[in-house]
Amino acid sequence: FAGYISQILKNYTDHACDGEYVSLRCPHKTTISIQSSFYGRIVPSHQMCPSRYPHSYATLIKEDVACSVGTSLQKMLDECQDRRSCQFLVNSRLFGADPCPGTGKYLIVWYKCRPNEYKSKVACEDDKLRLSCKKSMVIAIYSAIFGRTQGGSLECPYQNLGMPMIECQSATALQLMIKRCHGKRSCSIYASTYEFGDPCYPGIRKHLNVIYTCDNTPFLLPVDETQPPALNSSMEPVGVSTEMALLSNILAAYAFIT
């Protein structure tokens, strides 16, 4: 259906307060791939998930805004990973011991929709990568990495020149592959620093790893990977609100500090 390919390229975000249902859903022929998860509270209740009961100002200033549960990611993987859809009621009992009793908490989930069937191709640095689909089918790029990953690549073994194994990846690889190959029957690109820039220290040999699908969807919508969309109650992508954008920045800072 129209927009299928653009939907599987999106990064989705959903959230639910304590006592609400969280519901994740992916399009036909895809399954949920959990990217990250947070359960707890790191912003005051007047900014996110206000209490259902009236509170005096004295009570509000005592709420714990440095509260998080380390089991939220594993719980989301157990409940939703590799499923077409999932739904459950959010409450502290789901995540084990409550780290901040008396403080209302919330769950935020980041996920993608992974194709059930996909192909993977690797090209070593300065080699040409070619992608192609059968007649009447077009390419949909799911992910692209140019650089060196911690696990490395069997096709392009790491050359130890006395330097430690450090992960380094281009920040624009996915956007470039979408621009070159999205919606085409075939395409080719060199796995070179001329195309992708050099995200690594000099002397580190890199590779390009692309995961894609071939789909017969005739309609392709423009893809904007610069902002991961939030979800409304109908589970359609919508623009990220100012509050959610602020919260994402706060969570990123919190994760970095942790």
CSV table of C-alpha atoms in Angstrom, one decimal:
chain,number,residue,atom,x,y,z
A,1,PHE,CA,0.0,0.0,0.0
A,2,ALA,CA,1.0,3.6,-0.5
A,3,GLY,CA,3.7,4.7,1.9
A,4,TYR,CA,4.8,1.3,3.0
A,5,ILE,CA,8.4,1.8,2.3
A,6,SER,CA,8.5,5.2,4.0
A,7,GLN,CA,6.9,3.7,7.1
A,8,ILE,CA,9.6,1.0,7.6
A,9,LEU,CA,12.3,3.7,7.4
A,10,LYS,CA,10.8,5.7,10.3
A,11,ASN,CA,12.0,5.8,13.9
A,12,TYR,CA,8.9,5.7,16.1
A,13,THR,CA,8.4,7.0,19.6
A,14,ASP,CA,5.5,6.2,21.9
A,15,HIS,CA,4.9,6.9,25.6
A,16,ALA,CA,2.4,6.2,28.3
A,17,CYS,CA,1.9,7.3,31.9
A,18,ASP,CA,1.3,5.0,34.8
A,19,GLY,CA,-2.2,3.5,34.5
A,20,GLU,CA,-2.3,4.0,30.7
A,21,TYR,CA,-1.8,1.5,27.9
A,22,VAL,CA,1.2,1.6,25.6
A,23,SER,CA,0.5,0.2,22.2
A,24,LEU,CA,3.0,-0.4,19.4
A,25,ARG,CA,2.1,-1.5,15.9
A,26,CYS,CA,4.0,-2.0,12.6
A,27,PRO,CA,2.8,-2.2,9.0
A,28,HIS,CA,2.1,-5.4,7.1
A,29,LYS,CA,5.2,-7.6,6.5
A,30,THR,CA,7.2,-5.9,9.3
A,31,THR,CA,7.8,-6.5,12.9
A,32,ILE,CA,8.7,-4.4,15.9
A,33,SER,CA,12.4,-3.8,16.6
A,34,ILE,CA,12.9,-2.1,20.0
A,35,GLN,CA,15.7,0.5,19.9
A,36,SER,CA,15.6,1.9,23.4
A,37,SER,CA,13.3,2.3,26.4
A,38,PHE,CA,13.0,4.4,29.6
A,39,TYR,CA,10.7,3.9,32.6
A,40,GLY,CA,10.8,6.3,35.6
A,41,ARG,CA,10.8,10.1,35.9
A,42,ILE,CA,13.4,12.7,35.1
A,43,VAL,CA,11.2,15.7,34.6
A,44,PRO,CA,8.6,17.3,37.0
A,45,SER,CA,5.0,16.1,36.7
A,46,HIS,CA,3.8,19.4,35.4
A,47,GLN,CA,5.9,18.9,32.3
A,48,MET,CA,5.1,15.2,31.7
A,49,CYS,CA,2.4,12.8,33.0
A,50,PRO,CA,0.8,15.0,35.7
A,51,SER,CA,-0.6,13.2,38.8
A,52,ARG,CA,-4.2,12.2,38.7
A,53,TYR,CA,-4.7,13.5,42.3
A,54,PRO,CA,-4.4,17.1,43.5
A,55,HIS,CA,-1.0,17.9,45.0
A,56,SER,CA,0.1,20.9,47.0
A,57,TYR,CA,3.2,22.7,45.8
A,58,ALA,CA,5.1,21.3,48.9
A,59,THR,CA,4.3,17.8,47.7
A,60,LEU,CA,5.4,18.5,44.1
A,61,ILE,CA,8.8,19.7,45.0
A,62,LYS,CA,9.5,16.5,46.8
A,63,GLU,CA,8.8,14.2,43.9
A,64,ASP,CA,11.8,12.2,42.6
A,65,VAL,CA,13.0,13.5,39.3
A,66,ALA,CA,16.1,11.3,39.1
A,67,CYS,CA,14.2,8.0,39.0
A,68,SER,CA,14.8,5.2,36.4
A,69,VAL,CA,14.4,1.5,36.1
A,70,GLY,CA,17.2,-0.5,34.6
A,71,THR,CA,14.9,-3.4,33.4
A,72,SER,CA,12.7,-1.3,31.1
A,73,LEU,CA,14.6,-2.2,27.9
A,74,GLN,CA,14.5,-6.0,28.7
A,75,LYS,CA,10.8,-5.8,29.5
A,76,MET,CA,10.0,-4.1,26.2
A,77,LEU,CA,12.1,-6.8,24.4
A,78,ASP,CA,10.2,-9.5,26.1
A,79,GLU,CA,6.8,-8.0,25.4
A,80,CYS,CA,7.2,-6.6,21.9
A,81,GLN,CA,10.3,-7.6,20.1
A,82,ASP,CA,9.7,-9.3,16.7
A,83,ARG,CA,5.9,-9.0,17.0
A,84,ARG,CA,3.6,-7.2,14.6
A,85,SER,CA,1.9,-5.4,17.5
A,86,CYS,CA,1.8,-5.4,21.3
A,87,GLN,CA,-0.2,-3.6,24.0
A,88,PHE,CA,0.0,-3.7,27.8
A,89,LEU,CA,-0.8,-1.6,30.9
A,90,VAL,CA,2.0,0.5,32.3
A,91,ASN,CA,2.7,0.3,36.0
A,92,SER,CA,5.7,-0.2,38.3
A,93,ARG,CA,4.9,-3.8,39.1
A,94,LEU,CA,5.9,-4.8,35.5
A,95,PHE,CA,9.5,-3.6,36.0
A,96,GLY,CA,10.3,-5.2,39.4
A,97,ALA,CA,11.3,-3.2,42.5
A,98,ASP,CA,9.9,0.4,42.5
A,99,PRO,CA,12.9,2.7,42.7
A,100,CYS,CA,10.8,5.7,43.8
A,101,PRO,CA,7.5,4.8,45.5
A,102,GLY,CA,5.0,7.6,45.6
A,103,THR,CA,6.3,9.2,42.4
A,104,GLY,CA,4.2,8.8,39.3
A,105,LYS,CA,6.3,7.4,36.4
A,106,TYR,CA,6.1,7.0,32.6
A,107,LEU,CA,7.3,4.7,29.9
A,108,ILE,CA,8.9,5.9,26.7
A,109,VAL,CA,9.8,3.5,23.9
A,110,TRP,CA,11.8,4.1,20.7
A,111,TYR,CA,11.3,1.5,18.0
A,112,LYS,CA,11.5,0.7,14.3
A,113,CYS,CA,9.6,-1.6,12.0
A,114,ARG,CA,11.9,-4.3,10.6
A,115,PRO,CA,11.0,-6.1,7.4
A,116,ASN,CA,10.2,-9.8,7.8
A,117,GLU,CA,12.4,-10.5,4.8
A,118,TYR,CA,15.5,-8.5,4.1
A,119,LYS,CA,18.9,-8.7,2.3
A,120,SER,CA,22.3,-7.6,3.5
A,121,LYS,CA,25.3,-6.6,1.5
A,122,VAL,CA,28.8,-5.5,2.5
A,123,ALA,CA,31.5,-3.7,0.5
A,124,CYS,CA,35.0,-3.1,1.8
A,125,GLU,CA,36.5,0.4,1.5
A,126,ASP,CA,37.0,1.6,-2.1
A,127,ASP,CA,34.9,-1.3,-3.5
A,128,LYS,CA,31.7,-0.8,-5.3
A,129,LEU,CA,28.4,-1.9,-3.7
A,130,ARG,CA,25.6,-2.9,-6.1
A,131,LEU,CA,22.0,-3.4,-5.1
A,132,SER,CA,19.2,-4.7,-7.4
A,133,CYS,CA,15.7,-6.1,-7.3
A,134,LYS,CA,13.6,-8.2,-9.7
A,135,LYS,CA,11.4,-6.6,-12.3
A,136,SER,CA,8.5,-4.6,-11.0
A,137,MET,CA,10.1,-4.4,-7.5
A,138,VAL,CA,12.0,-1.5,-6.0
A,139,ILE,CA,14.7,-1.0,-3.3
A,140,ALA,CA,13.8,0.1,0.2
A,141,ILE,CA,16.9,0.8,2.4
A,142,TYR,CA,16.4,-0.3,6.0
A,143,SER,CA,19.8,0.6,7.5
A,144,ALA,CA,23.3,1.6,6.3
A,145,ILE,CA,26.6,1.8,8.1
A,146,PHE,CA,29.9,3.1,6.8
A,147,GLY,CA,32.8,2.9,9.1
A,148,ARG,CA,34.0,0.2,11.5
A,149,THR,CA,31.7,-1.5,14.0
A,150,GLN,CA,32.8,-3.2,17.2
A,151,GLY,CA,31.9,-6.6,15.8
A,152,GLY,CA,33.7,-5.9,12.6
A,153,SER,CA,32.9,-7.7,9.3
A,154,LEU,CA,33.9,-11.1,8.1
A,155,GLU,CA,34.1,-9.8,4.5
A,156,CYS,CA,36.4,-7.0,5.5
A,157,PRO,CA,38.6,-8.1,8.4
A,158,TYR,CA,40.2,-5.5,10.7
A,159,GLN,CA,43.8,-4.6,9.9
A,160,ASN,CA,45.6,-4.3,13.2
A,161,LEU,CA,48.2,-1.5,12.8
A,162,GLY,CA,48.9,-1.2,16.5
A,163,MET,CA,45.7,0.8,17.1
A,164,PRO,CA,42.9,-0.3,19.4
A,165,MET,CA,39.6,-1.5,17.9
A,166,ILE,CA,37.4,1.6,18.0
A,167,GLU,CA,33.8,1.8,16.6
A,168,CYS,CA,33.3,4.7,14.2
A,169,GLN,CA,30.4,5.3,11.9
A,170,SER,CA,29.3,8.0,9.3
A,171,ALA,CA,26.3,10.0,10.5
A,172,THR,CA,25.0,10.5,6.9
A,173,ALA,CA,25.3,6.9,5.5
A,174,LEU,CA,21.6,6.1,5.8
A,175,GLN,CA,20.5,9.4,4.2
A,176,LEU,CA,23.0,9.0,1.3
A,177,MET,CA,21.9,5.4,0.6
A,178,ILE,CA,18.2,6.5,0.6
A,179,LYS,CA,19.0,9.3,-1.8
A,180,ARG,CA,20.9,7.1,-4.2
A,181,CYS,CA,18.8,3.9,-4.1
A,182,HIS,CA,15.4,4.5,-2.5
A,183,GLY,CA,12.6,3.5,-5.0
A,184,LYS,CA,15.0,2.3,-7.7
A,185,ARG,CA,15.3,-1.2,-9.3
A,186,SER,CA,19.1,-1.1,-9.1
A,187,CYS,CA,21.9,1.2,-7.9
A,188,SER,CA,25.5,1.3,-7.1
A,189,ILE,CA,27.9,3.3,-4.9
A,190,TYR,CA,31.5,3.2,-3.9
A,191,ALA,CA,32.3,2.5,-0.2
A,192,SER,CA,34.7,5.4,-0.1
A,193,THR,CA,35.5,8.4,2.1
A,194,TYR,CA,34.8,10.5,-1.0
A,195,GLU,CA,31.1,9.5,-0.8
A,196,PHE,CA,30.6,9.2,2.9
A,197,GLY,CA,33.4,11.2,4.5
A,198,ASP,CA,35.9,9.7,7.0
A,199,PRO,CA,34.4,9.0,10.4
A,200,CYS,CA,37.4,7.1,11.7
A,201,TYR,CA,41.0,7.8,12.6
A,202,PRO,CA,43.5,7.7,9.7
A,203,GLY,CA,44.6,4.2,8.8
A,204,ILE,CA,41.4,2.4,9.9
A,205,ARG,CA,39.9,0.3,7.1
A,206,LYS,CA,36.2,0.8,6.8
A,207,HIS,CA,33.3,-1.0,5.2
A,208,LEU,CA,29.8,-0.3,4.0
A,209,ASN,CA,27.0,-2.5,5.3
A,210,VAL,CA,23.5,-2.1,3.9
A,211,ILE,CA,20.3,-3.9,4.8
A,212,TYR,CA,17.4,-3.5,2.3
A,213,THR,CA,14.3,-5.1,1.0
A,214,CYS,CA,12.7,-5.4,-2.4
A,215,ASP,CA,9.1,-4.3,-2.5
A,216,ASN,CA,6.5,-4.0,-5.2
A,217,THR,CA,4.9,-0.9,-3.7
A,218,PRO,CA,4.3,1.6,-6.6
A,219,PHE,CA,4.0,4.7,-4.4
A,220,LEU,CA,6.9,6.2,-2.5
A,221,LEU,CA,6.5,9.0,-0.1
A,222,PRO,CA,9.3,11.5,0.8
A,223,VAL,CA,11.4,10.3,3.7
A,224,ASP,CA,12.6,12.6,6.4
A,225,GLU,CA,15.1,11.0,8.7
A,226,THR,CA,16.1,14.1,10.5
A,227,GLN,CA,13.2,13.9,13.1
A,228,PRO,CA,12.0,10.6,14.6
A,229,PRO,CA,8.2,11.0,14.7
A,230,ALA,CA,6.0,10.4,17.7
A,231,LEU,CA,2.8,8.4,17.5
A,232,ASN,CA,-0.8,9.5,18.1
A,233,SER,CA,-3.6,7.2,19.3
A,234,SER,CA,-4.1,5.9,15.7
A,235,MET,CA,-0.4,4.9,15.6
A,236,GLU,CA,0.3,7.1,12.5
A,237,PRO,CA,3.5,9.2,12.4
A,238,VAL,CA,3.0,12.7,13.6
A,239,GLY,CA,5.3,15.6,14.4
A,240,VAL,CA,7.2,15.5,17.7
A,241,SER,CA,5.8,18.0,20.2
A,242,THR,CA,8.0,20.5,21.9
A,243,GLU,CA,7.6,18.7,25.2
A,244,MET,CA,8.7,15.3,23.7
A,245,ALA,CA,11.6,16.9,21.9
A,246,LEU,CA,12.7,18.5,25.2
A,247,LEU,CA,12.3,15.2,27.0
A,248,SER,CA,14.3,13.3,24.3
A,249,ASN,CA,17.2,15.8,24.8
A,250,ILE,CA,17.0,15.4,28.6
A,251,LEU,CA,17.0,11.6,28.3
A,252,ALA,CA,20.0,11.7,26.0
A,253,ALA,CA,21.9,13.9,28.5
A,254,TYR,CA,20.8,11.5,31.4
A,255,ALA,CA,22.1,8.5,29.4
A,256,PHE,CA,25.4,10.2,28.7
A,257,ILE,CA,25.9,11.1,32.4
A,258,THR,CA,24.9,7.6,33.5
